[in-house]
Amino acid sequence: MPIVRMTHLDYEDLRLYSGLTDGQLRRGEGPAGASARGVFIAESQRVIERALDAGVRPLSLFVEEHWFAHERAVIERVQCEYPQATVYVASNGQFRGITGYEVTRGALAAFERPQPLSLDAVLARARRIAILEDVTNYANMGALFRSASALGVDAVLTSPSCHDPLYRRCARVSMGTVFQVPWVRLQGAREWAPAVVPLLRRRGFVTAAMALRPDAVSLRHPALREADRLALVLGTEGEGLFDSTIKACDHAVMIPMSHGTDSLNVASAAAIAFWELCHSSGEEGPFA
């Protein structure tokens, strides 16, 4: 793997780190070295290492000179496992000149997007899944994946309008757990539930929509805790879930609260629900 100490800012490969939107990277636009499958940018040693652990292929690394020694272990690992990838080493000014910001957590890496998992394969091995509907805050997405990984969720499904779990900030907030929890983006209409919930039901899943409804049951309801297979549906904290989603699900469910509080941040609510309905069973998910 070549190590290039930069003398100018015009390296074609570095366009992946500058001037391309998340959508363009996802579609594989950019320099000739970009993958037709699409590209994502990973930030920090922990995220890069977990991507490598998951078998995701790096195209290049981009690191400031003063972080080079700190990142040596991950650089040497890429050199060994992916000798075709290039390491670009920049001064602080060069780095900011390309990215437009200053990273305080070490290297960036451009990765080829992994082959998407199939819904059938993921559902076949899962007992507890989370379905995220229209979550468009990257920090919340990252926190949701981190809780899912820690608290026994076997897989995550994202609705067609959710933000990309592999976006740089989301992966960083997740501490790289987006590469540990199997996930699938649902295809089709934005209001996904009328088509997908019947499929889940045929596979034995009880579906529970987190929603403030008069008929909502407690998170500790026996129908949820004793379900052999459970799909927990969470939506954006602003608009909540679509009416069509709540109607399609078997139960509306809520977290009992005090002091007149009626809702929590979606990432906080998810962590509580995951602990109650996944971790408390005492079993580790099949993807652990």
PDB file of C-alpha atoms in Angstrom:
ATOM      1  CA  MET A   1       0.000   0.000   0.000  1.00  0.00           C
ATOM      2  CA  PRO A   2       1.606   3.271  -1.053  1.00  0.00           C
ATOM      3  CA  ILE A   3       1.968   6.081   1.490  1.00  0.00           C
ATOM      4  CA  VAL A   4       1.722   9.463  -0.223  1.00  0.00           C
ATOM      5  CA  ARG A   5       2.879  12.546   1.663  1.00  0.00           C
ATOM      6  CA  MET A   6       1.009  15.240  -0.156  1.00  0.00           C
ATOM      7  CA  THR A   7       2.756  18.030  -2.019  1.00  0.00           C
ATOM      8  CA  HIS A   8      -0.431  19.571  -3.491  1.00  0.00           C
ATOM      9  CA  LEU A   9      -4.229  19.347  -3.186  1.00  0.00           C
ATOM     10  CA  ASP A  10      -5.051  17.980  -6.633  1.00  0.00           C
ATOM     11  CA  TYR A  11      -5.005  14.225  -6.024  1.00  0.00           C
ATOM     12  CA  GLU A  12      -8.017  12.841  -7.866  1.00  0.00           C
ATOM     13  CA  ASP A  13      -8.802  10.211  -5.220  1.00  0.00           C
ATOM     14  CA  LEU A  14      -9.179  12.901  -2.555  1.00  0.00           C
ATOM     15  CA  ARG A  15     -12.343  14.185  -4.223  1.00  0.00           C
ATOM     16  CA  LEU A  16     -14.071  11.481  -2.187  1.00  0.00           C
ATOM     17  CA  TYR A  17     -13.313  13.557   0.920  1.00  0.00           C
ATOM     18  CA  SER A  18     -14.310  16.929  -0.518  1.00  0.00           C
ATOM     19  CA  GLY A  19     -17.128  18.396  -2.562  1.00  0.00           C
ATOM     20  CA  LEU A  20     -19.319  15.295  -2.907  1.00  0.00           C
ATOM     21  CA  THR A  21     -22.621  14.952  -1.114  1.00  0.00           C
ATOM     22  CA  ASP A  22     -23.613  11.862   0.817  1.00  0.00           C
ATOM     23  CA  GLY A  23     -26.018  11.008  -1.996  1.00  0.00           C
ATOM     24  CA  GLN A  24     -23.295  11.284  -4.644  1.00  0.00           C
ATOM     25  CA  LEU A  25     -20.986   9.041  -2.625  1.00  0.00           C
ATOM     26  CA  ARG A  26     -23.801   6.542  -2.139  1.00  0.00           C
ATOM     27  CA  ARG A  27     -24.395   6.451  -5.905  1.00  0.00           C
ATOM     28  CA  GLY A  28     -20.702   5.909  -6.663  1.00  0.00           C
ATOM     29  CA  GLU A  29     -20.137   9.301  -8.275  1.00  0.00           C
ATOM     30  CA  GLY A  30     -16.737  10.963  -8.153  1.00  0.00           C
ATOM     31  CA  PRO A  31     -13.227   9.887  -9.166  1.00  0.00           C
ATOM     32  CA  ALA A  32     -12.531   6.849 -11.275  1.00  0.00           C
ATOM     33  CA  GLY A  33     -11.404   4.878  -8.218  1.00  0.00           C
ATOM     34  CA  ALA A  34     -14.835   5.102  -6.618  1.00  0.00           C
ATOM     35  CA  SER A  35     -16.847   1.898  -6.457  1.00  0.00           C
ATOM     36  CA  ALA A  36     -19.936   1.528  -8.619  1.00  0.00           C
ATOM     37  CA  ARG A  37     -21.555   0.067  -5.502  1.00  0.00           C
ATOM     38  CA  GLY A  38     -21.053   3.407  -3.743  1.00  0.00           C
ATOM     39  CA  VAL A  39     -18.684   4.832  -1.160  1.00  0.00           C
ATOM     40  CA  PHE A  40     -18.914   6.037   2.419  1.00  0.00           C
ATOM     41  CA  ILE A  41     -16.457   7.944   4.590  1.00  0.00           C
ATOM     42  CA  ALA A  42     -15.506   6.576   8.030  1.00  0.00           C
ATOM     43  CA  GLU A  43     -13.992   8.768  10.732  1.00  0.00           C
ATOM     44  CA  SER A  44     -11.851   7.681  13.697  1.00  0.00           C
ATOM     45  CA  GLN A  45      -9.822   4.596  14.465  1.00  0.00           C
ATOM     46  CA  ARG A  46     -12.681   2.772  16.223  1.00  0.00           C
ATOM     47  CA  VAL A  47     -15.079   3.180  13.302  1.00  0.00           C
ATOM     48  CA  ILE A  48     -12.448   2.212  10.732  1.00  0.00           C
ATOM     49  CA  GLU A  49     -11.424  -0.869  12.706  1.00  0.00           C
ATOM     50  CA  ARG A  50     -15.016  -2.065  13.059  1.00  0.00           C
ATOM     51  CA  ALA A  51     -15.598  -1.586   9.354  1.00  0.00           C
ATOM     52  CA  LEU A  52     -12.492  -3.677   8.682  1.00  0.00           C
ATOM     53  CA  ASP A  53     -13.656  -6.304  11.183  1.00  0.00           C
ATOM     54  CA  ALA A  54     -16.882  -6.557   9.173  1.00  0.00           C
ATOM     55  CA  GLY A  55     -14.922  -7.213   5.968  1.00  0.00           C
ATOM     56  CA  VAL A  56     -15.656  -3.853   4.354  1.00  0.00           C
ATOM     57  CA  ARG A  57     -13.054  -2.895   1.718  1.00  0.00           C
ATOM     58  CA  PRO A  58     -11.136   0.384   2.140  1.00  0.00           C
ATOM     59  CA  LEU A  59     -10.218   2.420  -0.937  1.00  0.00           C
ATOM     60  CA  SER A  60      -7.916   4.881   0.816  1.00  0.00           C
ATOM     61  CA  LEU A  61      -6.974   6.460   4.145  1.00  0.00           C
ATOM     62  CA  PHE A  62      -6.532  10.191   4.697  1.00  0.00           C
ATOM     63  CA  VAL A  63      -4.653  11.311   7.806  1.00  0.00           C
ATOM     64  CA  GLU A  64      -2.952  14.418   9.108  1.00  0.00           C
ATOM     65  CA  GLU A  65       0.777  14.119   9.722  1.00  0.00           C
ATOM     66  CA  HIS A  66       0.449  14.726  13.471  1.00  0.00           C
ATOM     67  CA  TRP A  67      -2.010  11.791  13.731  1.00  0.00           C
ATOM     68  CA  PHE A  68       0.147   9.388  11.700  1.00  0.00           C
ATOM     69  CA  ALA A  69       1.897   7.730  14.671  1.00  0.00           C
ATOM     70  CA  HIS A  70      -1.386   7.418  16.587  1.00  0.00           C
ATOM     71  CA  GLU A  71      -3.042   5.727  13.601  1.00  0.00           C
ATOM     72  CA  ARG A  72      -0.092   3.461  12.811  1.00  0.00           C
ATOM     73  CA  ALA A  73      -1.861   0.261  13.933  1.00  0.00           C
ATOM     74  CA  VAL A  74      -4.821   0.755  11.594  1.00  0.00           C
ATOM     75  CA  ILE A  75      -2.511   1.898   8.773  1.00  0.00           C
ATOM     76  CA  GLU A  76      -0.403  -1.249   9.128  1.00  0.00           C
ATOM     77  CA  ARG A  77      -3.520  -3.414   9.227  1.00  0.00           C
ATOM     78  CA  VAL A  78      -4.771  -1.919   5.960  1.00  0.00           C
ATOM     79  CA  GLN A  79      -1.297  -2.297   4.453  1.00  0.00           C
ATOM     80  CA  CYS A  80      -1.403  -5.992   5.289  1.00  0.00           C
ATOM     81  CA  GLU A  81      -5.018  -6.791   4.345  1.00  0.00           C
ATOM     82  CA  TYR A  82      -5.628  -4.318   1.473  1.00  0.00           C
ATOM     83  CA  PRO A  83      -2.287  -3.456  -0.130  1.00  0.00           C
ATOM     84  CA  GLN A  84      -3.981  -1.739  -3.072  1.00  0.00           C
ATOM     85  CA  ALA A  85      -5.377   1.053  -0.844  1.00  0.00           C
ATOM     86  CA  THR A  86      -3.450   4.338  -0.643  1.00  0.00           C
ATOM     87  CA  VAL A  87      -2.647   6.305   2.509  1.00  0.00           C
ATOM     88  CA  TYR A  88      -2.593  10.063   1.959  1.00  0.00           C
ATOM     89  CA  VAL A  89      -0.725  12.034   4.630  1.00  0.00           C
ATOM     90  CA  ALA A  90      -1.445  15.765   4.813  1.00  0.00           C
ATOM     91  CA  SER A  91      -0.419  18.756   6.841  1.00  0.00           C
ATOM     92  CA  ASN A  92      -3.093  20.376   8.993  1.00  0.00           C
ATOM     93  CA  GLY A  93      -3.577  23.119   6.415  1.00  0.00           C
ATOM     94  CA  GLN A  94      -3.827  20.654   3.537  1.00  0.00           C
ATOM     95  CA  PHE A  95      -6.342  18.538   5.439  1.00  0.00           C
ATOM     96  CA  ARG A  96      -8.596  21.494   6.186  1.00  0.00           C
ATOM     97  CA  GLY A  97      -8.160  22.771   2.655  1.00  0.00           C
ATOM     98  CA  ILE A  98      -9.677  19.561   1.288  1.00  0.00           C
ATOM     99  CA  THR A  99     -12.293  18.622   3.885  1.00  0.00           C
ATOM    100  CA  GLY A 100     -13.279  22.076   5.110  1.00  0.00           C
ATOM    101  CA  TYR A 101     -13.096  20.984   8.750  1.00  0.00           C
ATOM    102  CA  GLU A 102     -10.629  19.749  11.324  1.00  0.00           C
ATOM    103  CA  VAL A 103     -10.991  16.182  12.552  1.00  0.00           C
ATOM    104  CA  THR A 104      -9.987  15.596  16.167  1.00  0.00           C
ATOM    105  CA  ARG A 105     -10.340  11.807  16.178  1.00  0.00           C
ATOM    106  CA  GLY A 106      -7.658  10.722  13.735  1.00  0.00           C
ATOM    107  CA  ALA A 107      -7.903   9.346  10.237  1.00  0.00           C
ATOM    108  CA  LEU A 108     -10.625   9.347   7.628  1.00  0.00           C
ATOM    109  CA  ALA A 109     -11.115   6.356   5.350  1.00  0.00           C
ATOM    110  CA  ALA A 110     -13.046   5.919   2.112  1.00  0.00           C
ATOM    111  CA  PHE A 111     -14.731   2.509   1.966  1.00  0.00           C
ATOM    112  CA  GLU A 112     -16.631   0.664  -0.713  1.00  0.00           C
ATOM    113  CA  ARG A 113     -20.225   0.253   0.442  1.00  0.00           C
ATOM    114  CA  PRO A 114     -20.864  -3.375   1.419  1.00  0.00           C
ATOM    115  CA  GLN A 115     -23.306  -5.519  -0.501  1.00  0.00           C
ATOM    116  CA  PRO A 116     -26.770  -4.874   0.992  1.00  0.00           C
ATOM    117  CA  LEU A 117     -28.169  -7.683   3.097  1.00  0.00           C
ATOM    118  CA  SER A 118     -31.411  -9.323   2.049  1.00  0.00           C
ATOM    119  CA  LEU A 119     -34.490  -8.877   4.208  1.00  0.00           C
ATOM    120  CA  ASP A 120     -35.227 -12.611   4.075  1.00  0.00           C
ATOM    121  CA  ALA A 121     -31.774 -13.582   5.327  1.00  0.00           C
ATOM    122  CA  VAL A 122     -31.836 -11.070   8.183  1.00  0.00           C
ATOM    123  CA  LEU A 123     -35.334 -12.003   9.359  1.00  0.00           C
ATOM    124  CA  ALA A 124     -34.570 -15.716   9.244  1.00  0.00           C
ATOM    125  CA  ARG A 125     -32.045 -15.376  12.066  1.00  0.00           C
ATOM    126  CA  ALA A 126     -33.621 -12.649  14.198  1.00  0.00           C
ATOM    127  CA  ARG A 127     -35.914 -12.762  17.247  1.00  0.00           C
ATOM    128  CA  ARG A 128     -35.841  -9.091  18.214  1.00  0.00           C
ATOM    129  CA  ILE A 129     -35.713  -6.384  15.552  1.00  0.00           C
ATOM    130  CA  ALA A 130     -36.051  -2.601  15.558  1.00  0.00           C
ATOM    131  CA  ILE A 131     -37.750  -0.769  12.705  1.00  0.00           C
ATOM    132  CA  LEU A 132     -36.847   2.918  12.355  1.00  0.00           C
ATOM    133  CA  GLU A 133     -39.340   5.130  10.537  1.00  0.00           C
ATOM    134  CA  ASP A 134     -38.235   8.448   9.019  1.00  0.00           C
ATOM    135  CA  VAL A 135     -35.400   9.025  11.529  1.00  0.00           C
ATOM    136  CA  THR A 136     -33.535  11.866   9.851  1.00  0.00           C
ATOM    137  CA  ASN A 137     -31.180  12.982  12.621  1.00  0.00           C
ATOM    138  CA  TYR A 138     -27.744  11.405  12.213  1.00  0.00           C
ATOM    139  CA  ALA A 139     -26.898  11.595  15.917  1.00  0.00           C
ATOM    140  CA  ASN A 140     -30.136   9.803  16.802  1.00  0.00           C
ATOM    141  CA  MET A 141     -29.472   7.154  14.158  1.00  0.00           C
ATOM    142  CA  GLY A 142     -26.003   6.541  15.527  1.00  0.00           C
ATOM    143  CA  ALA A 143     -27.249   6.344  19.112  1.00  0.00           C
ATOM    144  CA  LEU A 144     -30.044   3.944  18.084  1.00  0.00           C
ATOM    145  CA  PHE A 145     -27.551   1.573  16.488  1.00  0.00           C
ATOM    146  CA  ARG A 146     -25.237   1.746  19.490  1.00  0.00           C
ATOM    147  CA  SER A 147     -28.093   0.838  21.844  1.00  0.00           C
ATOM    148  CA  ALA A 148     -29.300  -1.887  19.478  1.00  0.00           C
ATOM    149  CA  SER A 149     -25.847  -3.445  19.478  1.00  0.00           C
ATOM    150  CA  ALA A 150     -25.406  -3.222  23.239  1.00  0.00           C
ATOM    151  CA  LEU A 151     -28.873  -4.336  24.317  1.00  0.00           C
ATOM    152  CA  GLY A 152     -29.605  -7.413  22.259  1.00  0.00           C
ATOM    153  CA  VAL A 153     -31.363  -6.269  19.093  1.00  0.00           C
ATOM    154  CA  ASP A 154     -30.672  -8.802  16.351  1.00  0.00           C
ATOM    155  CA  ALA A 155     -31.301  -6.547  13.347  1.00  0.00           C
ATOM    156  CA  VAL A 156     -32.474  -3.085  12.330  1.00  0.00           C
ATOM    157  CA  LEU A 157     -34.784  -2.216   9.455  1.00  0.00           C
ATOM    158  CA  THR A 158     -34.868   1.386   8.244  1.00  0.00           C
ATOM    159  CA  SER A 159     -37.780   2.919   6.365  1.00  0.00           C
ATOM    160  CA  PRO A 160     -37.173   4.275   2.849  1.00  0.00           C
ATOM    161  CA  SER A 161     -36.860   7.857   4.146  1.00  0.00           C
ATOM    162  CA  CYS A 162     -34.440   7.254   7.032  1.00  0.00           C
ATOM    163  CA  HIS A 163     -30.978   8.764   6.839  1.00  0.00           C
ATOM    164  CA  ASP A 164     -28.119   6.525   5.769  1.00  0.00           C
ATOM    165  CA  PRO A 165     -26.619   4.597   8.722  1.00  0.00           C
ATOM    166  CA  LEU A 166     -23.213   4.706   6.995  1.00  0.00           C
ATOM    167  CA  TYR A 167     -23.075   8.499   6.849  1.00  0.00           C
ATOM    168  CA  ARG A 168     -19.883   9.715   8.531  1.00  0.00           C
ATOM    169  CA  ARG A 169     -21.469  11.327  11.579  1.00  0.00           C
ATOM    170  CA  CYS A 170     -23.939   8.491  12.145  1.00  0.00           C
ATOM    171  CA  ALA A 171     -21.222   5.827  12.043  1.00  0.00           C
ATOM    172  CA  ARG A 172     -19.049   7.912  14.375  1.00  0.00           C
ATOM    173  CA  VAL A 173     -21.831   8.419  16.949  1.00  0.00           C
ATOM    174  CA  SER A 174     -22.599   4.692  16.761  1.00  0.00           C
ATOM    175  CA  MET A 175     -18.930   3.951  17.577  1.00  0.00           C
ATOM    176  CA  GLY A 176     -18.874   1.706  14.524  1.00  0.00           C
ATOM    177  CA  THR A 177     -21.760  -0.505  15.656  1.00  0.00           C
ATOM    178  CA  VAL A 178     -23.482   0.125  12.309  1.00  0.00           C
ATOM    179  CA  PHE A 179     -21.065  -2.579  11.111  1.00  0.00           C
ATOM    180  CA  GLN A 180     -21.973  -4.990  13.919  1.00  0.00           C
ATOM    181  CA  VAL A 181     -25.781  -4.992  13.780  1.00  0.00           C
ATOM    182  CA  PRO A 182     -27.260  -6.376  10.519  1.00  0.00           C
ATOM    183  CA  TRP A 183     -29.513  -3.781   8.900  1.00  0.00           C
ATOM    184  CA  VAL A 184     -31.679  -3.499   5.813  1.00  0.00           C
ATOM    185  CA  ARG A 185     -33.240  -0.466   4.158  1.00  0.00           C
ATOM    186  CA  LEU A 186     -36.857  -1.211   3.273  1.00  0.00           C
ATOM    187  CA  GLN A 187     -37.825  -0.529  -0.314  1.00  0.00           C
ATOM    188  CA  GLY A 188     -41.046   0.840  -1.727  1.00  0.00           C
ATOM    189  CA  ALA A 189     -43.468   3.505  -0.514  1.00  0.00           C
ATOM    190  CA  ARG A 190     -42.581   5.908   2.291  1.00  0.00           C
ATOM    191  CA  GLU A 191     -45.565   4.526   4.213  1.00  0.00           C
ATOM    192  CA  TRP A 192     -43.977   1.103   4.348  1.00  0.00           C
ATOM    193  CA  ALA A 193     -46.000  -0.662   7.045  1.00  0.00           C
ATOM    194  CA  PRO A 194     -49.096  -1.830   5.095  1.00  0.00           C
ATOM    195  CA  ALA A 195     -46.812  -3.899   2.850  1.00  0.00           C
ATOM    196  CA  VAL A 196     -44.144  -4.995   5.359  1.00  0.00           C
ATOM    197  CA  VAL A 197     -46.052  -5.722   8.586  1.00  0.00           C
ATOM    198  CA  PRO A 198     -48.086  -8.588   7.014  1.00  0.00           C
ATOM    199  CA  LEU A 199     -44.798 -10.121   5.855  1.00  0.00           C
ATOM    200  CA  LEU A 200     -43.440  -9.887   9.408  1.00  0.00           C
ATOM    201  CA  ARG A 201     -46.617 -11.391  10.803  1.00  0.00           C
ATOM    202  CA  ARG A 202     -46.345 -14.367   8.465  1.00  0.00           C
ATOM    203  CA  ARG A 203     -42.859 -14.946   9.866  1.00  0.00           C
ATOM    204  CA  GLY A 204     -44.153 -15.004  13.411  1.00  0.00           C
ATOM    205  CA  PHE A 205     -43.314 -11.462  14.523  1.00  0.00           C
ATOM    206  CA  VAL A 206     -45.497  -9.525  16.923  1.00  0.00           C
ATOM    207  CA  THR A 207     -45.288  -5.861  15.889  1.00  0.00           C
ATOM    208  CA  ALA A 208     -45.316  -3.058  18.456  1.00  0.00           C
ATOM    209  CA  ALA A 209     -45.471   0.629  17.509  1.00  0.00           C
ATOM    210  CA  MET A 210     -44.099   3.107  20.048  1.00  0.00           C
ATOM    211  CA  ALA A 211     -46.927   5.668  20.088  1.00  0.00           C
ATOM    212  CA  LEU A 212     -48.869   7.854  22.509  1.00  0.00           C
ATOM    213  CA  ARG A 213     -52.327   6.440  21.994  1.00  0.00           C
ATOM    214  CA  PRO A 214     -55.183   5.986  24.505  1.00  0.00           C
ATOM    215  CA  ASP A 215     -55.151   2.241  23.845  1.00  0.00           C
ATOM    216  CA  ALA A 216     -51.366   1.883  24.119  1.00  0.00           C
ATOM    217  CA  VAL A 217     -50.131  -0.884  26.393  1.00  0.00           C
ATOM    218  CA  SER A 218     -47.210  -0.641  28.773  1.00  0.00           C
ATOM    219  CA  LEU A 219     -43.753  -1.669  27.700  1.00  0.00           C
ATOM    220  CA  ARG A 220     -44.026  -4.454  30.281  1.00  0.00           C
ATOM    221  CA  HIS A 221     -47.195  -5.954  28.825  1.00  0.00           C
ATOM    222  CA  PRO A 222     -46.951  -9.787  28.757  1.00  0.00           C
ATOM    223  CA  ALA A 223     -47.860  -9.892  25.044  1.00  0.00           C
ATOM    224  CA  LEU A 224     -44.602  -8.070  24.322  1.00  0.00           C
ATOM    225  CA  ARG A 225     -42.299  -9.619  26.892  1.00  0.00           C
ATOM    226  CA  GLU A 226     -43.404 -13.162  26.069  1.00  0.00           C
ATOM    227  CA  ALA A 227     -43.418 -12.824  22.281  1.00  0.00           C
ATOM    228  CA  ASP A 228     -41.097 -15.318  20.645  1.00  0.00           C
ATOM    229  CA  ARG A 229     -40.343 -12.849  17.857  1.00  0.00           C
ATOM    230  CA  LEU A 230     -40.886  -9.114  18.270  1.00  0.00           C
ATOM    231  CA  ALA A 231     -40.540  -6.097  15.972  1.00  0.00           C
ATOM    232  CA  LEU A 232     -40.390  -2.751  17.782  1.00  0.00           C
ATOM    233  CA  VAL A 233     -41.227   0.264  15.599  1.00  0.00           C
ATOM    234  CA  LEU A 234     -39.852   3.720  16.453  1.00  0.00           C
ATOM    235  CA  GLY A 235     -40.435   6.999  14.662  1.00  0.00           C
ATOM    236  CA  THR A 236     -39.209  10.555  14.598  1.00  0.00           C
ATOM    237  CA  GLU A 237     -39.970  12.373  17.852  1.00  0.00           C
ATOM    238  CA  GLY A 238     -41.502  15.338  16.030  1.00  0.00           C
ATOM    239  CA  GLU A 239     -44.243  13.799  13.896  1.00  0.00           C
ATOM    240  CA  GLY A 240     -44.286  10.340  15.410  1.00  0.00           C
ATOM    241  CA  LEU A 241     -45.279   7.287  13.416  1.00  0.00           C
ATOM    242  CA  PHE A 242     -47.614   7.329  10.435  1.00  0.00           C
ATOM    243  CA  ASP A 243     -51.209   6.453  11.284  1.00  0.00           C
ATOM    244  CA  SER A 244     -50.905   3.665   8.717  1.00  0.00           C
ATOM    245  CA  THR A 245     -47.974   2.220  10.696  1.00  0.00           C
ATOM    246  CA  ILE A 246     -49.807   2.246  14.015  1.00  0.00           C
ATOM    247  CA  LYS A 247     -52.915   0.761  12.404  1.00  0.00           C
ATOM    248  CA  ALA A 248     -50.895  -2.043  10.766  1.00  0.00           C
ATOM    249  CA  CYS A 249     -49.095  -3.080  13.977  1.00  0.00           C
ATOM    250  CA  ASP A 250     -50.450  -5.489  16.559  1.00  0.00           C
ATOM    251  CA  HIS A 251     -49.958  -3.130  19.493  1.00  0.00           C
ATOM    252  CA  ALA A 252     -49.335   0.500  20.290  1.00  0.00           C
ATOM    253  CA  VAL A 253     -46.918   0.671  23.208  1.00  0.00           C
ATOM    254  CA  MET A 254     -45.700   3.429  25.496  1.00  0.00           C
ATOM    255  CA  ILE A 255     -43.193   3.932  28.308  1.00  0.00           C
ATOM    256  CA  PRO A 256     -44.902   4.896  31.603  1.00  0.00           C
ATOM    257  CA  MET A 257     -43.627   8.354  32.628  1.00  0.00           C
ATOM    258  CA  SER A 258     -43.790  10.760  35.559  1.00  0.00           C
ATOM    259  CA  HIS A 259     -44.100  14.507  36.204  1.00  0.00           C
ATOM    260  CA  GLY A 260     -46.381  15.092  33.244  1.00  0.00           C
ATOM    261  CA  THR A 261     -43.678  14.183  30.713  1.00  0.00           C
ATOM    262  CA  ASP A 262     -45.257  12.707  27.610  1.00  0.00           C
ATOM    263  CA  SER A 263     -42.304  11.681  25.468  1.00  0.00           C
ATOM    264  CA  LEU A 264     -38.562  11.083  25.242  1.00  0.00           C
ATOM    265  CA  ASN A 265     -35.934  11.591  22.589  1.00  0.00           C
ATOM    266  CA  VAL A 266     -36.251   8.630  20.207  1.00  0.00           C
ATOM    267  CA  ALA A 267     -32.760   7.354  21.002  1.00  0.00           C
ATOM    268  CA  SER A 268     -33.467   7.460  24.752  1.00  0.00           C
ATOM    269  CA  ALA A 269     -36.838   5.759  24.321  1.00  0.00           C
ATOM    270  CA  ALA A 270     -35.237   3.081  22.163  1.00  0.00           C
ATOM    271  CA  ALA A 271     -32.582   2.282  24.762  1.00  0.00           C
ATOM    272  CA  ILE A 272     -35.236   1.780  27.443  1.00  0.00           C
ATOM    273  CA  ALA A 273     -37.364  -0.380  25.155  1.00  0.00           C
ATOM    274  CA  PHE A 274     -34.406  -2.455  23.996  1.00  0.00           C
ATOM    275  CA  TRP A 275     -33.351  -3.120  27.598  1.00  0.00           C
ATOM    276  CA  GLU A 276     -36.846  -4.108  28.633  1.00  0.00           C
ATOM    277  CA  LEU A 277     -37.753  -6.283  25.643  1.00  0.00           C
ATOM    278  CA  CYS A 278     -34.431  -7.656  24.395  1.00  0.00           C
ATOM    279  CA  HIS A 279     -31.739  -7.657  27.028  1.00  0.00           C
ATOM    280  CA  SER A 280     -33.950  -8.766  29.913  1.00  0.00           C
ATOM    281  CA  SER A 281     -34.533 -12.150  28.315  1.00  0.00           C
ATOM    282  CA  GLY A 282     -31.014 -13.115  29.361  1.00  0.00           C
ATOM    283  CA  GLU A 283     -30.240 -14.384  25.868  1.00  0.00           C
ATOM    284  CA  GLU A 284     -27.741 -12.991  23.413  1.00  0.00           C
ATOM    285  CA  GLY A 285     -28.888 -12.408  19.863  1.00  0.00           C
ATOM    286  CA  PRO A 286     -27.641 -14.765  17.133  1.00  0.00           C
ATOM    287  CA  PHE A 287     -25.546 -11.970  15.589  1.00  0.00           C
ATOM    288  CA  ALA A 288     -23.550 -11.217  18.753  1.00  0.00           C
TER     289      ALA A 288
END
